[in-house]
Amino acid sequence: MTQNSTVDVLISGAGAAGLTLAIELARRGVSFRVIEKLNDPFRGSRGKGIQPRSQEVFEDLGILDRIVSLGGAYPRQRDYRDDGSVGESEVVLHEPPTPAEPYHLPLMVPQFLTEGVMRERLLELGHHPEFGCELIGFEQDDAGVTARLNGQSGEETIRVRWLVGADGGRSFVRHALDIGFPGKTLGVRAIVADVVLTGLDRDAWHRFGEGDMQRQIALCPLAGTELFQIQGPIPLEGEIDLSAAGLTALVGERTGRDDIHVRSVSWASAFNMNARLADRYRLGRVFLAGDAAHTHPPTGGQGLNTSMQDAYNLGWKLAAVAAGAPDALLDSYEEERRPIAAAMLGLATSLLDALKRGDLRRGREVHQLDIGYSESSLALEKPERRGGLLAGDRAPDALLTGAAGQPRRLFELFKGTHWTLLGYEIEQAAVPPRRGLHIHSIGRRGDLIDQGGHFLDAYTLTPGDFVLVRPDGYIGAIVASGDSWALKAYLAKVGLAGGKRAFHTATR
């Protein structure tokens, strides 16, 4: 057994959550290893929906265009009824984008393609997952975690400051910590399979037997591939033949057609649907993220998106504490993300009930644009606001004009690892600069001009107000001109303590 040198973070699991966290740490210069017990990357399409909020995250990570180029929009739903008639409808609510919300449609991108792009991004940042490497034990103390790994070169022991279990619903890390995982089995067992088939067009999501849990089956063309995804409930007990011949027989039985033939199976799984939530997300120096902390039924496309955003929330906080911020900042991870997972579990379960009745339609509730942290200890308002944008809310985008006359977007200013302080109608030098904080003044004498009124519409500020935007795109603080002293204490709390110069404002 070998003893390796210390790194800051060990990430166990190289799925969507683990890769998101790895990218976040890599672009902040935090040392880490990301390990995966599987010998090869996951090759299934289990999580194929990328919600609008996750698209905003991908824009920040620098991979949105690549993701979009590989996927596509959800096709229309085509229902084949028992009387021989056929009906078509939209699966997702179609709304036009706005300056505040530039992405309004879920994307269909098979999970293996999404994770492939994430690995490419991680490699650009100088890192890669270690496949065939399994976490087999760990112990923690006040100073760190000693972890035992079993990889292609044998066993080794490493010392890290933090361990993150992003190792799925059967999480070894969660079990080792003896953290409860209460919830329920939802009484639905289903198959999902990625296949090459003939007999169906690729212009629709074909659905048969809607509303009948004994006969339902759906065949959806997977954007960016030649594959179809087959989904359908199956009996709670008994073996299911997931071969090409077995799936062809199942499809024929449920559709009443003999012209649909599965030619090959790329990946297939039979699973029981569960809704479970870990009792806690942190125990000492060990954290849970993604499916290790919550498991969802697949309805509504919430699981993968919620998992990625766990890691997006945790990454900047680990980096801040690694750089000297108070350890208490890490407590806000569970404080913020666990209630979100609870709400998403409720949503996915209610959508499963709707699916049983034959209702597949999805609206704004699945987009995750309205998720926020208004009850977080990191949400500051001075004075307290009674309406409009609140601390803890998602920071809207807005179209602006730079002082030099070129168009700018707020999301372009937010992109990266920094915090962003926006001052509305203030002097440009009203707040002293500090490392990790980008400062912009919006107004007649600022570096940005709200020519179209989009910023004021979205942020509802008064002259002299400051808005502090976190690295993950949520509002940390909204502070009026007379209370700008409160920003100094807040910035110190999150690891952005500056020099001795006091805050002051000069409204215009």
Coordinates of C-alpha atoms in Angstrom, one line a residue:
M1 CA 0.0 0.0 0.0
T2 CA 1.3 3.4 -0.9
Q3 CA 0.9 6.7 0.9
N4 CA 0.2 9.7 -1.4
S5 CA 0.6 13.4 -0.6
T6 CA -2.2 15.6 0.6
V7 CA -4.8 17.2 -1.7
D8 CA -7.6 19.5 -0.7
V9 CA -10.6 17.5 -1.9
L10 CA -11.3 13.8 -2.8
I11 CA -14.4 13.4 -5.0
S12 CA -15.8 9.9 -5.0
G13 CA -17.9 9.5 -8.1
A14 CA -17.4 10.9 -11.6
G15 CA -21.0 11.4 -12.7
A16 CA -22.6 14.7 -13.4
A17 CA -22.3 15.9 -9.8
G18 CA -18.7 14.8 -9.4
L19 CA -17.7 16.3 -12.7
T20 CA -19.4 19.6 -11.9
L21 CA -17.6 19.8 -8.6
A22 CA -14.3 18.9 -10.3
I23 CA -14.6 21.7 -12.9
E24 CA -15.5 24.2 -10.2
L25 CA -12.5 23.3 -8.1
A26 CA -10.2 23.1 -11.1
R27 CA -11.0 26.6 -12.3
R28 CA -10.3 27.9 -8.8
G29 CA -7.0 26.2 -8.5
V30 CA -8.0 23.9 -5.6
S31 CA -6.1 20.6 -5.6
F32 CA -8.3 17.5 -5.8
R33 CA -8.7 14.0 -7.2
V34 CA -11.9 12.7 -8.7
I35 CA -12.2 8.9 -8.7
E36 CA -14.8 6.5 -10.2
K37 CA -15.1 2.8 -9.4
L38 CA -16.4 2.0 -12.8
N39 CA -13.7 1.1 -15.4
D40 CA -15.3 3.3 -18.1
P41 CA -17.6 6.3 -18.3
F42 CA -21.4 5.8 -17.9
R43 CA -22.8 5.2 -21.3
G44 CA -26.6 5.5 -20.7
S45 CA -29.1 8.3 -21.3
R46 CA -30.8 8.1 -17.8
G47 CA -30.8 11.9 -17.3
K48 CA -31.5 13.4 -20.7
G49 CA -33.2 16.7 -19.8
I50 CA -31.1 19.9 -19.2
Q51 CA -33.4 22.5 -17.6
P52 CA -33.0 26.2 -18.2
R53 CA -31.3 26.9 -14.9
S54 CA -28.7 24.2 -15.6
Q55 CA -28.2 25.8 -19.0
E56 CA -27.2 29.0 -17.2
V57 CA -24.8 27.0 -15.1
F58 CA -23.3 25.5 -18.2
E59 CA -22.9 28.9 -19.7
D60 CA -20.8 29.9 -16.7
L61 CA -18.7 26.7 -16.9
G62 CA -18.0 27.5 -20.6
I63 CA -19.7 24.5 -22.1
L64 CA -23.2 25.6 -23.0
D65 CA -22.6 25.9 -26.8
R66 CA -21.0 22.5 -26.9
I67 CA -23.9 20.9 -25.0
V68 CA -26.5 22.6 -27.2
S69 CA -24.7 21.5 -30.4
L70 CA -24.9 17.9 -29.3
G71 CA -28.5 17.8 -28.2
G72 CA -31.8 19.3 -29.4
A73 CA -35.3 20.4 -28.4
Y74 CA -37.8 17.9 -27.1
P75 CA -40.0 16.5 -29.9
R76 CA -43.7 16.7 -29.9
Q77 CA -45.6 13.9 -28.1
R78 CA -47.5 11.5 -30.4
D79 CA -50.2 9.5 -28.6
Y80 CA -51.5 6.3 -30.2
R81 CA -54.9 5.6 -28.9
D82 CA -56.8 2.3 -28.5
D83 CA -59.4 3.4 -31.1
G84 CA -56.7 3.8 -33.7
S85 CA -56.6 7.6 -33.7
V86 CA -53.4 9.5 -33.1
G87 CA -53.0 12.8 -31.3
E88 CA -50.0 15.2 -31.0
S89 CA -49.2 17.7 -28.2
E90 CA -46.2 19.6 -26.8
V91 CA -44.5 17.9 -23.9
V92 CA -43.0 21.1 -22.6
L93 CA -44.4 24.6 -22.1
H94 CA -43.1 26.9 -24.9
E95 CA -42.3 30.5 -23.7
P96 CA -40.1 33.0 -25.5
P97 CA -36.8 34.0 -23.8
T98 CA -36.6 37.3 -22.1
P99 CA -33.7 39.6 -21.2
A100 CA -33.9 38.3 -17.6
E101 CA -34.3 34.7 -18.5
P102 CA -32.4 33.9 -21.8
Y103 CA -33.1 30.1 -21.7
H104 CA -36.7 29.0 -21.5
L105 CA -36.8 25.5 -23.1
P106 CA -35.4 22.3 -21.6
L107 CA -32.8 20.6 -23.8
M108 CA -32.7 16.9 -24.6
V109 CA -29.1 15.7 -24.3
P110 CA -28.4 12.1 -23.4
Q111 CA -26.5 11.9 -20.1
F112 CA -23.4 10.2 -21.7
L113 CA -23.0 13.1 -24.1
T114 CA -23.4 15.7 -21.3
E115 CA -20.8 14.0 -19.2
G116 CA -18.5 13.6 -22.2
V117 CA -18.5 17.4 -22.6
M118 CA -17.8 17.9 -18.9
R119 CA -14.8 15.5 -19.0
E120 CA -13.5 17.5 -22.0
R121 CA -13.8 20.7 -20.1
L122 CA -12.1 19.2 -17.1
L123 CA -9.2 18.0 -19.3
E124 CA -8.9 21.6 -20.6
L125 CA -8.4 22.6 -17.0
G126 CA -5.6 20.0 -16.6
H127 CA -7.5 17.2 -14.8
H128 CA -9.3 14.0 -15.5
P129 CA -11.3 11.4 -13.6
E130 CA -9.5 8.2 -12.4
F131 CA -11.6 5.3 -13.6
G132 CA -11.3 1.9 -12.0
C133 CA -10.4 3.5 -8.7
E134 CA -12.7 2.8 -5.7
L135 CA -13.0 4.4 -2.2
I136 CA -12.9 1.4 0.2
G137 CA -12.6 3.2 3.5
F138 CA -12.0 6.5 5.3
E139 CA -11.5 8.0 8.7
Q140 CA -11.8 11.7 9.6
D141 CA -10.4 13.9 12.4
D142 CA -10.4 17.6 13.1
A143 CA -7.7 18.3 10.5
G144 CA -8.8 16.1 7.6
V145 CA -9.8 12.8 6.1
T146 CA -7.6 9.7 5.6
A147 CA -9.0 7.7 2.7
R148 CA -8.2 4.2 1.4
L149 CA -8.4 3.7 -2.4
N150 CA -8.2 0.5 -4.5
G151 CA -7.1 1.3 -8.0
Q152 CA -5.4 -0.2 -11.0
S153 CA -2.0 0.0 -9.2
G154 CA -3.3 -1.6 -6.0
E155 CA -4.3 0.0 -2.7
E156 CA -3.2 3.4 -1.5
T157 CA -3.9 5.8 1.3
I158 CA -4.3 9.5 0.8
R159 CA -4.8 12.4 3.1
V160 CA -7.3 15.2 2.1
R161 CA -8.9 18.1 3.8
W162 CA -12.4 17.2 2.6
L163 CA -14.2 14.2 1.1
V164 CA -17.3 14.5 -1.1
G165 CA -19.4 11.5 -1.8
A166 CA -21.0 11.9 -5.2
D167 CA -21.2 8.2 -5.6
G168 CA -24.9 7.6 -6.4
G169 CA -28.0 6.3 -4.7
R170 CA -26.2 3.3 -3.1
S171 CA -23.5 5.7 -1.8
F172 CA -20.6 4.0 0.0
V173 CA -19.8 7.3 1.7
R174 CA -23.4 7.8 3.0
H175 CA -23.4 4.2 4.3
A176 CA -20.0 4.6 6.0
L177 CA -21.2 7.7 7.8
D178 CA -24.4 5.9 8.8
I179 CA -26.5 8.8 7.6
G180 CA -30.2 7.9 7.3
F181 CA -31.8 7.9 3.9
P182 CA -35.5 8.0 4.6
G183 CA -38.2 8.1 2.0
K184 CA -40.3 5.6 0.2
T185 CA -40.4 3.2 -2.7
L186 CA -43.0 4.5 -5.0
G187 CA -44.5 1.2 -6.1
V188 CA -43.3 1.6 -9.7
R189 CA -40.7 -0.5 -11.4
A190 CA -39.6 0.5 -14.9
I191 CA -37.2 -0.1 -17.7
V192 CA -35.1 2.4 -19.6
A193 CA -33.1 1.3 -22.6
D194 CA -31.1 3.0 -25.3
V195 CA -31.6 1.1 -28.5
V196 CA -31.2 1.2 -32.3
L197 CA -34.6 0.3 -33.8
T198 CA -36.6 0.5 -37.1
G199 CA -40.2 1.1 -37.7
L200 CA -40.7 4.6 -36.1
D201 CA -40.0 8.1 -37.4
R202 CA -37.6 10.3 -35.3
D203 CA -39.9 13.4 -35.4
A204 CA -42.0 12.5 -32.4
W205 CA -41.9 11.0 -28.9
H206 CA -44.1 7.9 -29.5
R207 CA -46.4 6.9 -26.6
F208 CA -48.7 4.0 -26.4
G209 CA -51.2 2.9 -23.7
E210 CA -51.1 6.2 -21.8
G211 CA -52.8 6.1 -18.5
D212 CA -52.5 2.3 -18.2
M213 CA -49.6 1.3 -16.0
Q214 CA -49.8 -2.3 -17.3
R215 CA -49.5 -1.3 -21.0
Q216 CA -47.7 2.1 -21.2
I217 CA -44.6 2.3 -23.3
A218 CA -42.7 5.3 -24.7
L219 CA -40.1 5.4 -27.5
C220 CA -38.3 8.7 -27.7
P221 CA -35.6 9.6 -30.3
L222 CA -32.5 10.7 -28.4
A223 CA -31.2 14.0 -29.8
G224 CA -27.7 13.9 -31.1
T225 CA -27.7 10.1 -31.6
E226 CA -29.2 7.4 -33.8
L227 CA -30.7 5.9 -30.7
F228 CA -34.2 5.7 -29.2
Q229 CA -34.9 5.6 -25.5
I230 CA -37.5 3.0 -24.5
Q231 CA -39.3 3.7 -21.2
G232 CA -42.1 1.8 -19.6
P233 CA -43.4 0.4 -16.3
I234 CA -42.9 -3.3 -15.7
P235 CA -44.1 -5.8 -13.0
L236 CA -42.6 -5.3 -9.6
E237 CA -41.3 -8.8 -9.5
G238 CA -39.7 -11.1 -12.1
E239 CA -36.9 -11.1 -14.6
I240 CA -37.1 -8.8 -17.6
D241 CA -35.4 -9.7 -20.9
L242 CA -33.5 -6.6 -21.9
S243 CA -31.9 -8.1 -25.0
A244 CA -32.8 -6.8 -28.5
A245 CA -35.2 -9.8 -28.9
G246 CA -36.8 -9.3 -25.5
L247 CA -37.3 -5.6 -26.0
T248 CA -38.8 -6.2 -29.5
A249 CA -41.3 -8.6 -28.0
L250 CA -42.2 -6.2 -25.2
V251 CA -42.7 -3.3 -27.7
G252 CA -44.8 -5.5 -29.9
E253 CA -47.0 -6.7 -27.1
R254 CA -47.6 -3.2 -25.8
T255 CA -48.0 -1.4 -29.1
G256 CA -49.9 -4.1 -31.0
R257 CA -47.5 -3.6 -33.9
D258 CA -45.1 -6.0 -35.5
D259 CA -43.1 -3.5 -37.6
I260 CA -41.0 -2.1 -34.7
H261 CA -37.8 -4.0 -34.4
V262 CA -35.0 -3.4 -31.9
R263 CA -31.7 -4.1 -33.7
S264 CA -29.3 -3.5 -30.9
V265 CA -29.1 -2.4 -27.3
S266 CA -26.5 0.2 -26.2
W267 CA -27.6 0.3 -22.5
A268 CA -30.5 -0.9 -20.5
S269 CA -31.7 -0.9 -16.9
A270 CA -34.6 -2.1 -14.8
F271 CA -35.1 -0.1 -11.6
N272 CA -37.5 0.6 -8.8
M273 CA -38.5 4.3 -8.4
N274 CA -37.7 5.8 -5.0
A275 CA -38.0 9.2 -3.4
R276 CA -35.4 9.5 -0.6
L277 CA -33.5 12.3 1.1
A278 CA -30.5 12.1 3.3
D279 CA -30.9 13.2 6.9
R280 CA -27.9 15.4 6.5
Y281 CA -25.5 16.6 3.8
R282 CA -22.4 17.2 6.0
L283 CA -20.7 15.3 8.8
G284 CA -17.5 16.9 9.8
R285 CA -15.2 17.1 6.8
V286 CA -17.3 14.8 4.6
F287 CA -20.2 15.9 2.3
L288 CA -22.8 14.2 0.2
A289 CA -23.9 15.5 -3.2
G290 CA -26.2 14.4 -6.0
D291 CA -27.9 11.0 -5.9
A292 CA -25.9 10.2 -2.8
A293 CA -28.0 12.8 -1.0
H294 CA -31.3 12.4 -2.8
T295 CA -32.9 10.0 -5.3
H296 CA -35.9 11.0 -7.5
P297 CA -38.3 9.3 -9.9
P298 CA -37.2 10.4 -13.4
T299 CA -40.4 12.3 -14.1
G300 CA -39.8 16.0 -14.7
G301 CA -36.1 15.7 -15.4
Q302 CA -35.1 17.0 -11.9
G303 CA -32.5 14.4 -10.7
L304 CA -29.5 15.2 -12.8
N305 CA -30.1 19.0 -12.7
T306 CA -30.5 19.0 -8.9
S307 CA -27.3 17.0 -8.6
M308 CA -25.2 19.3 -10.7
Q309 CA -26.5 22.3 -8.8
D310 CA -25.6 20.7 -5.5
A311 CA -22.0 20.6 -6.7
Y312 CA -22.2 24.1 -8.2
N313 CA -23.2 25.4 -4.8
L314 CA -20.6 23.4 -2.8
G315 CA -17.6 24.1 -5.1
W316 CA -17.2 27.8 -4.6
K317 CA -17.7 27.3 -0.8
L318 CA -15.0 24.6 -0.6
A319 CA -12.6 26.9 -2.6
A320 CA -13.4 29.9 -0.3
V321 CA -12.7 28.0 2.9
A322 CA -9.5 26.4 1.4
A323 CA -8.4 30.0 0.7
G324 CA -9.1 31.1 4.3
A325 CA -12.8 31.8 4.6
P326 CA -14.5 30.8 7.9
D327 CA -15.4 27.1 8.0
A328 CA -19.0 28.0 8.9
L329 CA -19.5 28.9 5.3
L330 CA -19.6 25.2 4.5
D331 CA -22.6 24.7 6.8
S332 CA -24.6 26.8 4.3
Y333 CA -24.4 24.0 1.7
E334 CA -26.8 21.7 3.5
E335 CA -28.8 24.7 4.7
E336 CA -29.4 25.8 1.1
R337 CA -29.5 22.6 -0.9
R338 CA -31.4 20.1 1.3
P339 CA -34.7 22.1 1.2
I340 CA -34.4 22.4 -2.6
A341 CA -34.0 18.6 -2.9
A342 CA -37.0 18.1 -0.7
A343 CA -39.1 20.4 -2.9
M344 CA -37.8 18.6 -6.1
L345 CA -38.7 15.2 -4.6
G346 CA -42.2 16.4 -4.0
L347 CA -42.5 17.8 -7.6
A348 CA -41.1 14.7 -9.2
T349 CA -43.5 12.5 -7.2
S350 CA -46.5 14.6 -8.1
L351 CA -45.4 14.4 -11.8
L352 CA -45.2 10.7 -11.5
D353 CA -48.8 10.6 -10.3
A354 CA -49.8 12.7 -13.3
L355 CA -47.9 10.4 -15.6
K356 CA -49.9 7.5 -14.3
R357 CA -53.0 9.3 -15.4
G358 CA -51.5 9.9 -18.9
D359 CA -50.5 13.5 -18.4
L360 CA -46.9 14.2 -19.5
R361 CA -47.1 18.0 -19.8
R362 CA -44.4 20.0 -18.1
G363 CA -44.5 23.7 -17.3
R364 CA -42.3 26.3 -15.6
E365 CA -42.2 24.4 -12.4
V366 CA -39.5 22.0 -13.8
H367 CA -37.3 24.8 -15.2
Q368 CA -35.6 25.5 -11.8
L369 CA -35.5 29.2 -12.5
D370 CA -37.5 30.0 -9.4
I371 CA -35.3 28.1 -7.0
G372 CA -33.6 30.4 -4.5
Y373 CA -32.2 30.7 -1.0
S374 CA -34.2 33.5 0.6
E375 CA -34.0 31.7 4.0
S376 CA -30.3 31.2 3.8
S377 CA -27.9 32.7 6.4
L378 CA -26.1 34.1 3.4
A379 CA -29.0 36.3 2.3
L380 CA -28.7 39.9 3.5
E381 CA -31.0 42.8 3.0
K382 CA -30.4 46.3 4.5
P383 CA -33.2 47.4 4.8
E384 CA -35.5 44.4 4.4
R385 CA -37.2 44.5 1.1
R386 CA -41.0 44.0 0.7
G387 CA -41.2 43.0 -2.9
G388 CA -39.3 42.6 -6.2
L389 CA -36.0 40.9 -6.3
L390 CA -34.9 39.5 -2.9
A391 CA -31.6 38.4 -1.4
G392 CA -31.2 34.7 -2.1
D393 CA -33.0 34.9 -5.5
R394 CA -31.4 33.8 -8.7
A395 CA -29.7 36.9 -10.2
P396 CA -31.5 37.7 -13.5
D397 CA -29.7 38.4 -16.7
A398 CA -30.1 41.9 -18.4
L399 CA -29.1 43.6 -21.6
L400 CA -26.9 46.6 -21.0
T401 CA -24.6 48.9 -22.9
G402 CA -21.0 49.5 -22.0
A403 CA -19.7 53.0 -21.7
A404 CA -17.8 52.4 -24.9
G405 CA -21.0 51.7 -26.7
Q406 CA -20.9 47.9 -27.1
P407 CA -23.7 45.6 -25.9
R408 CA -23.1 43.7 -22.7
R409 CA -25.0 41.0 -20.7
L410 CA -25.0 40.7 -17.0
F411 CA -24.3 37.0 -17.4
E412 CA -21.1 37.8 -19.2
L413 CA -20.0 39.9 -16.2
F414 CA -21.0 37.1 -13.7
K415 CA -19.1 34.4 -15.7
G416 CA -16.2 33.1 -13.8
T417 CA -15.1 32.4 -10.2
H418 CA -15.6 35.8 -8.7
W419 CA -18.2 37.7 -6.8
T420 CA -19.8 40.7 -8.6
L421 CA -20.9 43.9 -6.9
L422 CA -23.3 46.1 -8.9
G423 CA -23.9 49.6 -7.8
Y424 CA -26.9 51.5 -9.2
E425 CA -26.4 55.2 -9.9
I426 CA -23.3 55.5 -7.7
E427 CA -19.8 56.8 -8.2
Q428 CA -17.5 54.2 -9.8
A429 CA -15.0 54.2 -7.0
A430 CA -17.6 54.1 -4.2
V431 CA -16.4 50.7 -2.9
P432 CA -12.7 49.8 -2.7
P433 CA -11.6 46.9 -4.9
R434 CA -10.5 43.6 -3.5
R435 CA -9.3 40.3 -4.9
G436 CA -12.1 38.0 -6.0
L437 CA -14.6 40.9 -6.4
H438 CA -15.6 42.6 -9.7
I439 CA -17.3 45.9 -9.2
H440 CA -19.5 47.7 -11.8
S441 CA -21.4 50.9 -11.7
I442 CA -24.7 51.0 -13.6
G443 CA -26.0 54.5 -14.4
R444 CA -25.4 57.7 -16.2
R445 CA -21.7 58.0 -15.1
G446 CA -21.0 54.3 -14.7
D447 CA -19.2 51.8 -16.8
L448 CA -22.5 50.2 -17.8
I449 CA -25.7 52.0 -19.0
D450 CA -29.2 50.5 -18.6
Q451 CA -30.3 52.0 -21.9
G452 CA -33.3 49.6 -22.4
G453 CA -34.3 49.6 -18.8
H454 CA -33.9 45.8 -18.5
F455 CA -31.7 46.0 -15.4
L456 CA -34.0 48.2 -13.5
D457 CA -37.0 46.1 -14.5
A458 CA -35.3 42.9 -13.2
Y459 CA -33.6 44.3 -10.1
T460 CA -36.1 47.1 -9.0
L461 CA -33.4 49.2 -7.2
T462 CA -33.3 52.8 -6.1
P463 CA -30.2 55.1 -6.7
G464 CA -27.4 54.2 -4.3
D465 CA -28.3 50.5 -3.9
F466 CA -25.8 47.8 -4.1
V467 CA -26.4 44.2 -5.3
L468 CA -23.8 41.6 -4.4
V469 CA -24.0 38.5 -6.7
R470 CA -22.5 35.2 -5.5
P471 CA -20.2 33.1 -7.7
D472 CA -23.1 30.7 -8.3
G473 CA -25.3 33.4 -9.7
Y474 CA -27.6 34.0 -6.7
I475 CA -28.1 37.3 -4.9
G476 CA -26.0 37.4 -1.7
A477 CA -26.9 40.9 -0.5
I478 CA -29.0 43.9 -1.5
V479 CA -27.9 47.0 0.5
A480 CA -29.2 50.6 0.3
S481 CA -26.8 53.5 0.2
G482 CA -27.2 54.3 3.9
D483 CA -26.3 50.8 4.9
S484 CA -23.3 50.0 2.8
W485 CA -21.3 49.4 5.9
A486 CA -23.0 46.1 6.1
L487 CA -21.2 44.9 3.0
K488 CA -17.8 44.9 4.7
A489 CA -18.9 42.4 7.4
Y490 CA -20.7 40.3 4.8
L491 CA -17.6 40.1 2.5
A492 CA -15.4 39.1 5.4
K493 CA -17.9 36.3 6.3
V494 CA -17.5 34.8 2.8
G495 CA -13.7 35.2 2.6
L496 CA -13.5 38.5 0.8
A497 CA -12.1 40.7 3.5
G498 CA -10.4 43.8 2.0
G499 CA -8.1 46.6 3.2
K500 CA -8.7 49.1 6.0
R501 CA -10.5 51.6 3.9
A502 CA -14.1 52.1 4.9
F503 CA -17.1 51.7 2.6
H504 CA -18.7 54.9 1.4
T505 CA -21.3 55.7 -1.3
A506 CA -22.1 58.8 -3.2
T507 CA -25.5 58.6 -4.9
R508 CA -26.3 60.5 -8.0

